[in-house]
PDB file of C-alpha atoms in Angstrom:
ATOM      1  CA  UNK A   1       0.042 -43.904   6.932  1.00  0.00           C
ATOM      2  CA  UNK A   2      -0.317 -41.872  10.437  1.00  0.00           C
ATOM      3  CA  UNK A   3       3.431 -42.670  10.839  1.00  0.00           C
ATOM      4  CA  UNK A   4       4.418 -41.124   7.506  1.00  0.00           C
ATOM      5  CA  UNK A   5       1.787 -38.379   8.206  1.00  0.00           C
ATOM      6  CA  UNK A   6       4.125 -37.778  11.755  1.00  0.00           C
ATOM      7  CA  UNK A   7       7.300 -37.739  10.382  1.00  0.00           C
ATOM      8  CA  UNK A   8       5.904 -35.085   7.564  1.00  0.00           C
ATOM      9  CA  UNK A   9       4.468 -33.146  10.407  1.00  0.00           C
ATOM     10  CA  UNK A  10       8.187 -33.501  12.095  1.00  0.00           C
ATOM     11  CA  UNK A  11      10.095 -32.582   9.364  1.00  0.00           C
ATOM     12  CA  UNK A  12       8.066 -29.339   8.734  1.00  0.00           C
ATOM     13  CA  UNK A  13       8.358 -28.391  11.972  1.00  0.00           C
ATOM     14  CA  UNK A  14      12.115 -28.762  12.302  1.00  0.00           C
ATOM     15  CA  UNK A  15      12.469 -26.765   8.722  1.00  0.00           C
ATOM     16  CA  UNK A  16      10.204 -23.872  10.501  1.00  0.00           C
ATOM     17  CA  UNK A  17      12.359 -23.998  13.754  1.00  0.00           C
ATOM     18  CA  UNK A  18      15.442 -23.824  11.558  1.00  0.00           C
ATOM     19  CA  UNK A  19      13.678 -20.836   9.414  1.00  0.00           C
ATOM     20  CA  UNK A  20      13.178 -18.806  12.265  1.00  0.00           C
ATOM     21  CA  UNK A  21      16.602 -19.420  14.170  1.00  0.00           C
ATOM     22  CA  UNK A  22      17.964 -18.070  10.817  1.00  0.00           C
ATOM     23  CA  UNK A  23      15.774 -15.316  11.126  1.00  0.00           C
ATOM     24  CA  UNK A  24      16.325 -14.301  14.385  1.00  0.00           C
ATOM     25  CA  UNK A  25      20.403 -15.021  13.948  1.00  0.00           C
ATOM     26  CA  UNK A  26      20.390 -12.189  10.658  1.00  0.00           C
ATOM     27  CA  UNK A  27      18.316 -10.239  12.993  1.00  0.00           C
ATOM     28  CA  UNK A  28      20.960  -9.895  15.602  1.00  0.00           C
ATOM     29  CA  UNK A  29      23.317  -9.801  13.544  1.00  0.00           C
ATOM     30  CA  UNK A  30      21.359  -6.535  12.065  1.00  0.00           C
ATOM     31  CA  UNK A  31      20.915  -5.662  15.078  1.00  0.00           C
ATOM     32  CA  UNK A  32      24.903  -5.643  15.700  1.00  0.00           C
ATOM     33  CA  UNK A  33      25.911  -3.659  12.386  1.00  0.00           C
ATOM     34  CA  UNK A  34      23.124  -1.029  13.157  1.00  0.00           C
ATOM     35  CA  UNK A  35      24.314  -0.470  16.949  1.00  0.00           C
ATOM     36  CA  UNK A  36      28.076   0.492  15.720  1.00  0.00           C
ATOM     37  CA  UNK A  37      26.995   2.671  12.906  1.00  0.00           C
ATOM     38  CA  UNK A  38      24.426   4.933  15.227  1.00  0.00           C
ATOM     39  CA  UNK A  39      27.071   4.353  18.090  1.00  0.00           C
ATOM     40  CA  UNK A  40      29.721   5.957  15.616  1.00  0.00           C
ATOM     41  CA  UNK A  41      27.231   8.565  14.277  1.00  0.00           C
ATOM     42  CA  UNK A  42      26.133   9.756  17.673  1.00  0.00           C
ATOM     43  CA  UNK A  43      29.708   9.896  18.474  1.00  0.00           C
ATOM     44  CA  UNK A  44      30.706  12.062  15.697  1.00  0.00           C
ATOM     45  CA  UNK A  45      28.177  14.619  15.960  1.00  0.00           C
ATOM     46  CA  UNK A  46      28.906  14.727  19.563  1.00  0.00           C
ATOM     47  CA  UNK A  47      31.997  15.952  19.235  1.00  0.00           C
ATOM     48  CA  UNK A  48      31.106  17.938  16.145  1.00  0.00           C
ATOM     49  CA  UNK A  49      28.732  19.258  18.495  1.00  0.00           C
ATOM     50  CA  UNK A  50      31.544  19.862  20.984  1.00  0.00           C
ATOM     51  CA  UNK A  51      33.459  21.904  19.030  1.00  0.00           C
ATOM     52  CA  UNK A  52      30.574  24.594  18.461  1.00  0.00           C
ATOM     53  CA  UNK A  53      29.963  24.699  22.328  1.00  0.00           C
ATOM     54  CA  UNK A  54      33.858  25.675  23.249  1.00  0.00           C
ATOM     55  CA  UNK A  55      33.332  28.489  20.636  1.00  0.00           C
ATOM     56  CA  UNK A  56      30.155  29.544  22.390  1.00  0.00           C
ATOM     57  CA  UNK A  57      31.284  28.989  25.842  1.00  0.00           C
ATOM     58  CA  UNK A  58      34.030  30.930  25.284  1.00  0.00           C
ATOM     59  CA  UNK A  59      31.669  33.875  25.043  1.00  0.00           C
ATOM     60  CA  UNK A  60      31.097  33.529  28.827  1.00  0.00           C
ATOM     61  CA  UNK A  61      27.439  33.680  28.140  1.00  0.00           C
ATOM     62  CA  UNK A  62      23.903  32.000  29.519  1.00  0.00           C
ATOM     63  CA  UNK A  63      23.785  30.162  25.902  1.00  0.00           C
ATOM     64  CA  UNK A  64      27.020  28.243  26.006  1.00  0.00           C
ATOM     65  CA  UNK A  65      26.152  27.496  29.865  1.00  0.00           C
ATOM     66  CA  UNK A  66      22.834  26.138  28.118  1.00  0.00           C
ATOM     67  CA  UNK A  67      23.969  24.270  25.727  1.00  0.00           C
ATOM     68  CA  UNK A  68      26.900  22.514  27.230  1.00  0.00           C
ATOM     69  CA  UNK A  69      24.253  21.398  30.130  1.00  0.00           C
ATOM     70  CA  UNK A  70      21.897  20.099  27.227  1.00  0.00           C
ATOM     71  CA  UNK A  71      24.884  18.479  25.691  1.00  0.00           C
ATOM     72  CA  UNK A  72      25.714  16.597  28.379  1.00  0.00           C
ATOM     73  CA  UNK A  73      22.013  16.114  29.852  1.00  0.00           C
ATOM     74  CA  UNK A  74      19.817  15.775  27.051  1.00  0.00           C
ATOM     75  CA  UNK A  75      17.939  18.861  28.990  1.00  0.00           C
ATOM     76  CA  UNK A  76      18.707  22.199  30.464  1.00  0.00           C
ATOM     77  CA  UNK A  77      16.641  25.145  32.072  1.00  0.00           C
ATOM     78  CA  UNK A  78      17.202  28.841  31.287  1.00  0.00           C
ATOM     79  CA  UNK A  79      15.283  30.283  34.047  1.00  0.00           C
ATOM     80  CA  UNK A  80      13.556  33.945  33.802  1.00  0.00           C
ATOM     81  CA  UNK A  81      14.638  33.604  29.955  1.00  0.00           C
ATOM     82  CA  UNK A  82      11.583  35.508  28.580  1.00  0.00           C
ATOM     83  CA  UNK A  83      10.203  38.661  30.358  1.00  0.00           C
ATOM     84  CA  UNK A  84       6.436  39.427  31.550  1.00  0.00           C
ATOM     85  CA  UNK A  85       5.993  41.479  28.195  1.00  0.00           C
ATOM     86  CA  UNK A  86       6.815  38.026  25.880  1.00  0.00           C
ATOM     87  CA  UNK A  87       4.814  36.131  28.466  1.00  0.00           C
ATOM     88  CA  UNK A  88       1.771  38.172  28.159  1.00  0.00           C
ATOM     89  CA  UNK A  89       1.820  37.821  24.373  1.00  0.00           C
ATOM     90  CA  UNK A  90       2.467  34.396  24.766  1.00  0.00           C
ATOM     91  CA  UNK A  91      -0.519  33.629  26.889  1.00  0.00           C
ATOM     92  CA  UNK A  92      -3.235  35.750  24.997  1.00  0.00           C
ATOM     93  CA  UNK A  93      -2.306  33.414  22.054  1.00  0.00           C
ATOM     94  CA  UNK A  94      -2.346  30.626  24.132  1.00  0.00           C
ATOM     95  CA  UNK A  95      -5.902  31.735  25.786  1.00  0.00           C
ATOM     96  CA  UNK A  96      -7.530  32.519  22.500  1.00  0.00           C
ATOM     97  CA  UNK A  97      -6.954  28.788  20.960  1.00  0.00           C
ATOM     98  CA  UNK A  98      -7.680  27.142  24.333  1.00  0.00           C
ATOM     99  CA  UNK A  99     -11.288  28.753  24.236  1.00  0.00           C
ATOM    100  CA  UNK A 100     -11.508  27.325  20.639  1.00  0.00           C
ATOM    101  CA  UNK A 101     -10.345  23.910  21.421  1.00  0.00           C
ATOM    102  CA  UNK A 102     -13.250  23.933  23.954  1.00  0.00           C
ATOM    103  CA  UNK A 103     -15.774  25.057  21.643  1.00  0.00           C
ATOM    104  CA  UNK A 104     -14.579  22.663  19.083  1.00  0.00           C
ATOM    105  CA  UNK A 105     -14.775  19.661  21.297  1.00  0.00           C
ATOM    106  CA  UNK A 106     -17.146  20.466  23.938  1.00  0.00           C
ATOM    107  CA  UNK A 107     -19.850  18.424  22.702  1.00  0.00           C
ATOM    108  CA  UNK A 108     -17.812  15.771  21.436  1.00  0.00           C
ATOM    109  CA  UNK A 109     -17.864  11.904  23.218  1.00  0.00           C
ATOM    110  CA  UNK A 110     -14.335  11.394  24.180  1.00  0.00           C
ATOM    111  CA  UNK A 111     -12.914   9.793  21.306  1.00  0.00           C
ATOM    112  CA  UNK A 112      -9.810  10.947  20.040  1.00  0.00           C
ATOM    113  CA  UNK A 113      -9.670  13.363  16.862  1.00  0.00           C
ATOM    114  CA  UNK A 114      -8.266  16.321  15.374  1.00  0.00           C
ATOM    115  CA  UNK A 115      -9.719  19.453  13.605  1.00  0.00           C
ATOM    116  CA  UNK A 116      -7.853  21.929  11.326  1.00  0.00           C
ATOM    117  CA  UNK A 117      -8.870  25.491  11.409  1.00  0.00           C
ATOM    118  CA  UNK A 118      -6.521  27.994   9.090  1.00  0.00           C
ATOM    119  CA  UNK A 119      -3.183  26.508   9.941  1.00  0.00           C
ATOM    120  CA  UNK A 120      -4.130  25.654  13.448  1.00  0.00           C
ATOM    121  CA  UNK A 121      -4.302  22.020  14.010  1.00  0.00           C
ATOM    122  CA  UNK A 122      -6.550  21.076  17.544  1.00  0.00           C
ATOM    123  CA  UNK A 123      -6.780  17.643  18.944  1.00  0.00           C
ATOM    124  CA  UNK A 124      -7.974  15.581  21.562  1.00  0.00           C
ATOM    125  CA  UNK A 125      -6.508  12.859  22.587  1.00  0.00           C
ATOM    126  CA  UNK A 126      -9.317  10.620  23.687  1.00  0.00           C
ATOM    127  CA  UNK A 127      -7.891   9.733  26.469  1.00  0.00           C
ATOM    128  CA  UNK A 128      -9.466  12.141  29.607  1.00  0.00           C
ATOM    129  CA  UNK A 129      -6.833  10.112  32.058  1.00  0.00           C
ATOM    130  CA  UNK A 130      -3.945  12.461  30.513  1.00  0.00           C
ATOM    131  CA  UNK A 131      -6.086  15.547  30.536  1.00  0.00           C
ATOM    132  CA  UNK A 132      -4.243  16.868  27.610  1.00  0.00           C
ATOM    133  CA  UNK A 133      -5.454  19.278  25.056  1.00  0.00           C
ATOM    134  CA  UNK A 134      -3.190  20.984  22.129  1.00  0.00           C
ATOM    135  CA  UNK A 135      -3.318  23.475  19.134  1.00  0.00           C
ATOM    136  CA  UNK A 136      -0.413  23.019  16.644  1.00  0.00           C
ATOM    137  CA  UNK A 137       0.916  25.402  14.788  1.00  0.00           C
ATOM    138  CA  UNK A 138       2.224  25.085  10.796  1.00  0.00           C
ATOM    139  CA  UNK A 139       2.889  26.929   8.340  1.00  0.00           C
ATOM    140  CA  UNK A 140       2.542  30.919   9.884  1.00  0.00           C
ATOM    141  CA  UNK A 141       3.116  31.067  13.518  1.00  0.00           C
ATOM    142  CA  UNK A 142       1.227  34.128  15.998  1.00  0.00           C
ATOM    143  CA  UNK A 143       3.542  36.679  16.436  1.00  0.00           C
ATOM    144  CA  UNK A 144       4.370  36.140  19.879  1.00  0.00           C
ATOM    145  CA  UNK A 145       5.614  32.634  19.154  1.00  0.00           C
ATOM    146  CA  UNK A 146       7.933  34.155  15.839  1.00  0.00           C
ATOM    147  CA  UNK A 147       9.372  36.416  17.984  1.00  0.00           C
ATOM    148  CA  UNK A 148      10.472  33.535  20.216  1.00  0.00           C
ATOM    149  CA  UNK A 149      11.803  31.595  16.950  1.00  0.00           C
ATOM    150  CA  UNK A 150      13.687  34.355  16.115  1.00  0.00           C
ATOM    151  CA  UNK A 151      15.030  35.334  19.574  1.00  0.00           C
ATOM    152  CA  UNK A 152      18.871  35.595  19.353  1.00  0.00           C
ATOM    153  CA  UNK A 153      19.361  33.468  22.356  1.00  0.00           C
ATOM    154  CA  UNK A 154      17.158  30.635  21.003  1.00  0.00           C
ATOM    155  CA  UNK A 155      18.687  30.891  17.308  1.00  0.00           C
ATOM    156  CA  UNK A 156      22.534  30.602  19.045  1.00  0.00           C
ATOM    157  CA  UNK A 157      21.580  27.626  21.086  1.00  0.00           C
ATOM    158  CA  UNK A 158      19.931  25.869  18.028  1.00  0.00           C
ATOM    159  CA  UNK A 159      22.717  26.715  15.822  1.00  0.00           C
ATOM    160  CA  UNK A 160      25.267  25.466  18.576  1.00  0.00           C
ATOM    161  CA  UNK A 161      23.480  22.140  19.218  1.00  0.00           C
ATOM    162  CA  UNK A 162      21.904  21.153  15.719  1.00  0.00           C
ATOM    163  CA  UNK A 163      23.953  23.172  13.336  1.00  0.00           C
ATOM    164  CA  UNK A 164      23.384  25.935  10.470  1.00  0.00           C
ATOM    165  CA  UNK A 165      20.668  24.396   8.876  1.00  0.00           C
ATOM    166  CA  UNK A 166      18.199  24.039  11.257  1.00  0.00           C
ATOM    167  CA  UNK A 167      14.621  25.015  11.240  1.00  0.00           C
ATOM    168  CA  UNK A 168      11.403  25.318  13.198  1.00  0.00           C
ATOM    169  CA  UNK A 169       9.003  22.682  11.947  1.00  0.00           C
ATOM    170  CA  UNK A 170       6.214  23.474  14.292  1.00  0.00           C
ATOM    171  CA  UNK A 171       5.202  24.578  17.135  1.00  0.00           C
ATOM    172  CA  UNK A 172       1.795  24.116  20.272  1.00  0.00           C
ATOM    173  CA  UNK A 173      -0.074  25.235  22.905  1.00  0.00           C
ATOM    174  CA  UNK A 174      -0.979  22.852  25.321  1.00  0.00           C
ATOM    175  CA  UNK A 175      -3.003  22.484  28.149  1.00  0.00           C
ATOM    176  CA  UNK A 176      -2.840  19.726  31.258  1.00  0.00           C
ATOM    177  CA  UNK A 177      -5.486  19.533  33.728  1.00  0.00           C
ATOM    178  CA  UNK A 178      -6.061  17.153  36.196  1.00  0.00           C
ATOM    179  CA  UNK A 179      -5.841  13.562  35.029  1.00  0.00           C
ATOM    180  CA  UNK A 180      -5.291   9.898  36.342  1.00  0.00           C
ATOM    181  CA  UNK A 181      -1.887   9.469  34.213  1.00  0.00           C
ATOM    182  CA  UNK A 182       0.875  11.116  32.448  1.00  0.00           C
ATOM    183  CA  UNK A 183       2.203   9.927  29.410  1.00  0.00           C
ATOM    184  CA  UNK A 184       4.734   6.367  28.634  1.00  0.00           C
ATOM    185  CA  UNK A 185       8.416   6.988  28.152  1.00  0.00           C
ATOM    186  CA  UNK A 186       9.449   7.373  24.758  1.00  0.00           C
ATOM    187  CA  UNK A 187      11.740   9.002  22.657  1.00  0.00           C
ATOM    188  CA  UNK A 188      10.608  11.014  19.125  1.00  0.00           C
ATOM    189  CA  UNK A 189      13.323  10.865  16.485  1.00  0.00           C
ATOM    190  CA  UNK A 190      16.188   9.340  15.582  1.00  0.00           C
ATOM    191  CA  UNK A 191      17.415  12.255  13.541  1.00  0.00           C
ATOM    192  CA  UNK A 192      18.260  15.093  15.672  1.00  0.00           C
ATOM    193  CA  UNK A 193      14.942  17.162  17.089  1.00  0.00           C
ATOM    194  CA  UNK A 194      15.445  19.964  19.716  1.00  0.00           C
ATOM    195  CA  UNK A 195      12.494  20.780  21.662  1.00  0.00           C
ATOM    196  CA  UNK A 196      11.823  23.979  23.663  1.00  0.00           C
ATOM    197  CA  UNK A 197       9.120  23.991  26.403  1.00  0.00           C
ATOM    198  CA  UNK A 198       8.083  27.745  27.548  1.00  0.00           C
ATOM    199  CA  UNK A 199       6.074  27.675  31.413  1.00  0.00           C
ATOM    200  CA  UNK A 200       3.775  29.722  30.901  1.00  0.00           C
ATOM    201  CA  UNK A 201       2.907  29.360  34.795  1.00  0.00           C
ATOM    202  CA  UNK A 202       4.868  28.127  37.471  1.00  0.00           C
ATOM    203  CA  UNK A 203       4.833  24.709  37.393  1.00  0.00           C
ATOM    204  CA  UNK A 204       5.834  22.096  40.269  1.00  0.00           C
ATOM    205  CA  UNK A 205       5.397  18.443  40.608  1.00  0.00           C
ATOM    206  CA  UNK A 206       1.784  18.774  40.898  1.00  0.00           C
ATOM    207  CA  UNK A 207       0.690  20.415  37.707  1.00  0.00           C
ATOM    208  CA  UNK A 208       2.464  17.669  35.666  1.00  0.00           C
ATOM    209  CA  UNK A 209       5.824  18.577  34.435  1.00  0.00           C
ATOM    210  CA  UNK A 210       7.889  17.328  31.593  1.00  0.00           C
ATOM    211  CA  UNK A 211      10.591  14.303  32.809  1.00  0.00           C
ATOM    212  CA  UNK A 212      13.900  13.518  31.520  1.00  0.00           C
ATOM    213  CA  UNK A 213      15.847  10.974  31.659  1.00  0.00           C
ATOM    214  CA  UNK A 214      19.505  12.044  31.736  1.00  0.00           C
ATOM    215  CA  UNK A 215      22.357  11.508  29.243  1.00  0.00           C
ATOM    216  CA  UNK A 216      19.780   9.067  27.211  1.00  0.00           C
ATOM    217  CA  UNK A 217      20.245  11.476  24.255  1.00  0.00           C
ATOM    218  CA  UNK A 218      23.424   9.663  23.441  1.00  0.00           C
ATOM    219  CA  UNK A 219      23.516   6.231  22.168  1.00  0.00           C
ATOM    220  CA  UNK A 220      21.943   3.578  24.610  1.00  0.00           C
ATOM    221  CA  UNK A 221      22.979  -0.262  23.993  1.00  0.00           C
ATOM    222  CA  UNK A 222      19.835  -1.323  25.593  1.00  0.00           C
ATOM    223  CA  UNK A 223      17.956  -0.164  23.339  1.00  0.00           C
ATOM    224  CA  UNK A 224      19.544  -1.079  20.526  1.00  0.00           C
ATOM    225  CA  UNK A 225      16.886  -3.518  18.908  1.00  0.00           C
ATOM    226  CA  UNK A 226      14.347  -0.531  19.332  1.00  0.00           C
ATOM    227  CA  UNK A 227      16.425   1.944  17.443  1.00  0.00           C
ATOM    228  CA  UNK A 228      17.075  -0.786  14.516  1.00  0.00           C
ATOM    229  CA  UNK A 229      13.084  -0.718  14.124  1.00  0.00           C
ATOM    230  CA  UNK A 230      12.797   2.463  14.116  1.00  0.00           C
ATOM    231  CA  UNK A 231      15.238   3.125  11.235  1.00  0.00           C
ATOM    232  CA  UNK A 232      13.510   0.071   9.530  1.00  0.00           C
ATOM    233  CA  UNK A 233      10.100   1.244   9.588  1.00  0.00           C
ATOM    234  CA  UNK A 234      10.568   4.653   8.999  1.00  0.00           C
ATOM    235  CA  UNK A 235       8.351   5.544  11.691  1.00  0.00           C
ATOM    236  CA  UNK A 236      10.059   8.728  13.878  1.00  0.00           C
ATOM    237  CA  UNK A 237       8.823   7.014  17.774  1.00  0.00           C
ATOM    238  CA  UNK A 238       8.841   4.503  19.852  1.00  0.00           C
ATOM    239  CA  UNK A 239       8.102   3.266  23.369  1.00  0.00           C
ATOM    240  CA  UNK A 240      10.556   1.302  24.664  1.00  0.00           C
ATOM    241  CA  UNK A 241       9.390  -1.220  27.601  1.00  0.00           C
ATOM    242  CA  UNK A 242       8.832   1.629  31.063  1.00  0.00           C
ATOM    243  CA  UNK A 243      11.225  -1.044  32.928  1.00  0.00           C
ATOM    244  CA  UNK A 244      13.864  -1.191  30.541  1.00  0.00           C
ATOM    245  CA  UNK A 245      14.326   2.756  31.130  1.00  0.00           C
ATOM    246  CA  UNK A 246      13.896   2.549  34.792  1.00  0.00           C
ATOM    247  CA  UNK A 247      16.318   0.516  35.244  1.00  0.00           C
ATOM    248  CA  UNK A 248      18.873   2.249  32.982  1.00  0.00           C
ATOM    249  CA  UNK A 249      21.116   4.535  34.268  1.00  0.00           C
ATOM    250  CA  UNK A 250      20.697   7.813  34.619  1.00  0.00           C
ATOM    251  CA  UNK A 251      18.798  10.450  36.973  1.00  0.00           C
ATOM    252  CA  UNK A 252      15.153  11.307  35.976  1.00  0.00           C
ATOM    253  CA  UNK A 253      15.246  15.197  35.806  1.00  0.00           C
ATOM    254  CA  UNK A 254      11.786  17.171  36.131  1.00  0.00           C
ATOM    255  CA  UNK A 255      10.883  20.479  33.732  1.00  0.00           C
ATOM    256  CA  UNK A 256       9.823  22.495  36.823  1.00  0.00           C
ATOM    257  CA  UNK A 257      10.063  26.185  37.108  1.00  0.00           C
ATOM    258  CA  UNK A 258       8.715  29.450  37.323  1.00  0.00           C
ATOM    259  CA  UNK A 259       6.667  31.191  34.371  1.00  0.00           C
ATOM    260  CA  UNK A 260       9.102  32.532  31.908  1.00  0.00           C
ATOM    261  CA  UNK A 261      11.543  29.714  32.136  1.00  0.00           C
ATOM    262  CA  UNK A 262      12.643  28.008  29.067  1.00  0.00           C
ATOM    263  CA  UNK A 263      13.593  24.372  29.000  1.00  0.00           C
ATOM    264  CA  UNK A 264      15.465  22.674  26.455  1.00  0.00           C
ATOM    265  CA  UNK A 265      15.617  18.895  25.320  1.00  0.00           C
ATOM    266  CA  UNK A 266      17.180  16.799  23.186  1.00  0.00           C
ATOM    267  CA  UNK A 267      14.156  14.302  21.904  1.00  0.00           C
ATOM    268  CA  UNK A 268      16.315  11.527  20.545  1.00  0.00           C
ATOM    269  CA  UNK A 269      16.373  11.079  24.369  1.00  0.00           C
ATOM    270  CA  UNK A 270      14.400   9.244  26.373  1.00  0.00           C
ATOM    271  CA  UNK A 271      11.513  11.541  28.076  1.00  0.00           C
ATOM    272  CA  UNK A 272       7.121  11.559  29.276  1.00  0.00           C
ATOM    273  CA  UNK A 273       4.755  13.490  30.349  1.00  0.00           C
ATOM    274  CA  UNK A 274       3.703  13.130  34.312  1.00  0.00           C
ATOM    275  CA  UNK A 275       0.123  13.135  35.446  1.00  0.00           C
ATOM    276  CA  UNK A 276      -1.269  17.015  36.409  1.00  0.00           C
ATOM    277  CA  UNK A 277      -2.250  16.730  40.025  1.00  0.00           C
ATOM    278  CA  UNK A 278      -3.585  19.975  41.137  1.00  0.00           C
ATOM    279  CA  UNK A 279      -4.640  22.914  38.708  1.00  0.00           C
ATOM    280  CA  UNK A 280      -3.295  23.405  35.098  1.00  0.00           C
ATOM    281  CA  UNK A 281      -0.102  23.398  33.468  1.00  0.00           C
ATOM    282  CA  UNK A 282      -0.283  25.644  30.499  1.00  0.00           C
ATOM    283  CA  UNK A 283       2.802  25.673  27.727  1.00  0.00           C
ATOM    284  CA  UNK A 284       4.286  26.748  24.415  1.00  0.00           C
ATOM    285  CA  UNK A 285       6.901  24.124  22.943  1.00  0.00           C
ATOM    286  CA  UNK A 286       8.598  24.420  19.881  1.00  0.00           C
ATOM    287  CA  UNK A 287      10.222  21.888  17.565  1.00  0.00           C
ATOM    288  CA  UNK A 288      13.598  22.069  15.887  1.00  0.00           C
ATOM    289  CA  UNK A 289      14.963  19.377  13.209  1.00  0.00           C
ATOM    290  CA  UNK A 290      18.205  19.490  12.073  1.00  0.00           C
ATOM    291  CA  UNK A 291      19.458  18.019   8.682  1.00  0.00           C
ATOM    292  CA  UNK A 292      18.290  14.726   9.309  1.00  0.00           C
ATOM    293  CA  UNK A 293      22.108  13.717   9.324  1.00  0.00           C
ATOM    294  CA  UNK A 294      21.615  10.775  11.004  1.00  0.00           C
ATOM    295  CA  UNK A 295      19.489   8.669   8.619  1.00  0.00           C
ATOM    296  CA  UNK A 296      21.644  10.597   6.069  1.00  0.00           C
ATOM    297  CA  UNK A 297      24.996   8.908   7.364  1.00  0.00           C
ATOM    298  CA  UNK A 298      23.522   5.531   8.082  1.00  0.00           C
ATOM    299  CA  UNK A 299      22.606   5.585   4.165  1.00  0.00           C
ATOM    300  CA  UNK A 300      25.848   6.648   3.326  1.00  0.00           C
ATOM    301  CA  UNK A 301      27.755   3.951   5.451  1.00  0.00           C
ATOM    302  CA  UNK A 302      25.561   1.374   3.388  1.00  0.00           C
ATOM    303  CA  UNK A 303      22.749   0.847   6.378  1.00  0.00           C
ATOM    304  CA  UNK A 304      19.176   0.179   4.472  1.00  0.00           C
ATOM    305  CA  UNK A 305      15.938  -0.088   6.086  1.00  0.00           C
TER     306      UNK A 305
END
């Protein structure tokens, strides 16, 4: 009886081994499909993409120097972009929700939340080894930020780099003081998302600035597992493993400047936060989504979550 009890035991066993070599073989094999449909995609809207940046380049301006940088980077500066007036306007907004964040959380105990006022959205993040603090924006922006959405310069490179139909989704204030740690590398859509990060003060490697790492706004093979999740799940983030990326190719660009520079990045890349050493970093950033093409496509070409 323990005999036949073993060979039971055995035979399940060798059924579950056999289960999950199936499993992981129609795994890689999704894995496979996915990676040459987003390959393609990425490809194609590249040079889409392309063909709207010779137009603008052509106009021997600062926004077809922009994009084509962001193009090929993932990330590009446009320093002195907005004068001391839009600055000023931009930092009494940003001063006026800071003091309400702090009254909002100042007797709180360090766990992470969020609290909606109007249409501003604060949060903490519970964590006081980032030493980050934010107010989003929906629905109605301040002014000073509108004007910024509906600066000429900003509206040509969006246009250029996402398309017609583009639009703000949101935009924050945020805040970085001194902290043990910055943020994990990650990347925040697959669809295509165009940040734009406004220094409010000048900002070297010691207040914490934004990094980069280059050219991962295209399609990287590495990580192709990671974007097959993604586009599973339907979730619009991920972390891939810190030294995956570091080892990837690719130099790791900072977003340092002076006040009224504007950076621009391409979020389907792979970017973090770095740890504010000395004072504060204080900064607008705004979020533009294109059409959500790329989940669009993938459905078209027959790709399913």
């Amino acid at each position: 009886m323990t005999m036949f009890i073993k060979k039971i035991k055995s035979a399940k066993e060798k059924i579950r081994q056999r289960a999950l070599l199936k499993r992981r073989e129609m795994f890689c094999n999704g894995v496979s499909e996915f990676s040459n449909f987003y390959q393609k995609i990425k490809l194609d809207m590249h040079e889409e993409r392309k063909a709207r940046i010779q137009t603008e380049i052509h106009s021997q301006g600062l926004c077809g120097q922009t994009v084509s940088k962001l193009d090929a980077q993932g990330i590009a500066s446009w320093e002195g972009m907005l004068s001391n007036a839009e600055l000023n306007e931009l930092r009494v907004v940003s001063t006026i929700h800071k003091k309400r964040w702090e009254e909002i959380f100042s007797s709180g105990n360090g766990e992470k939340s969020t609290q909606r006022v109007g249409n501003v959205v604060y949060t903490n993040t519970g964590f006081q080894q980032d030493g980050r603090a934010r107010a989003f924006f929906t629905g109605k922006f301040p002014n000073a930020i509108a004007n910024v959405v509906s600066d000429p310069r900003v509206r040509r490179i969006c246009e250029c780099y996402l398309g017609a139909n583009y639009k703000c989704t949101f935009a924050l204030a945020e805040w970085l003081t001194p902290s043990e740690r910055g943020d994990f590398w990650h990347f925040d859509r697959l669809d295509e998302q165009l940040k734009i990060m406004i220094l409010l003060d000048d900002v070297e490697i010691e207040q914490g600035p934004l990094r980069y790492k280059a050219q991962t706004n295209y399609f990287i093979p590495e990580l192709a597992s990671i974007y097959l999740n993604v586009f599973r799940d339907g979730i619009e983030f991920a972390y891939p493993p810190g030294p995956l990326v570091e080892a990837g190719t690719g130099e790791v660009l900072y977003g340092i400047g002076n006040a009224g520079d504007v950076i621009f990045f391409d979020t389907t890349g792979i970017h973090s936060g770095t740890p504010c050493l000395v004072g504060e970093r204080q900064v607008m950033v705004l979020t533009f989504r294109g059409r959500g093409e790329v989940s669009q496509r993938l459905r078209e070409l027959g790709v399913s979550a």
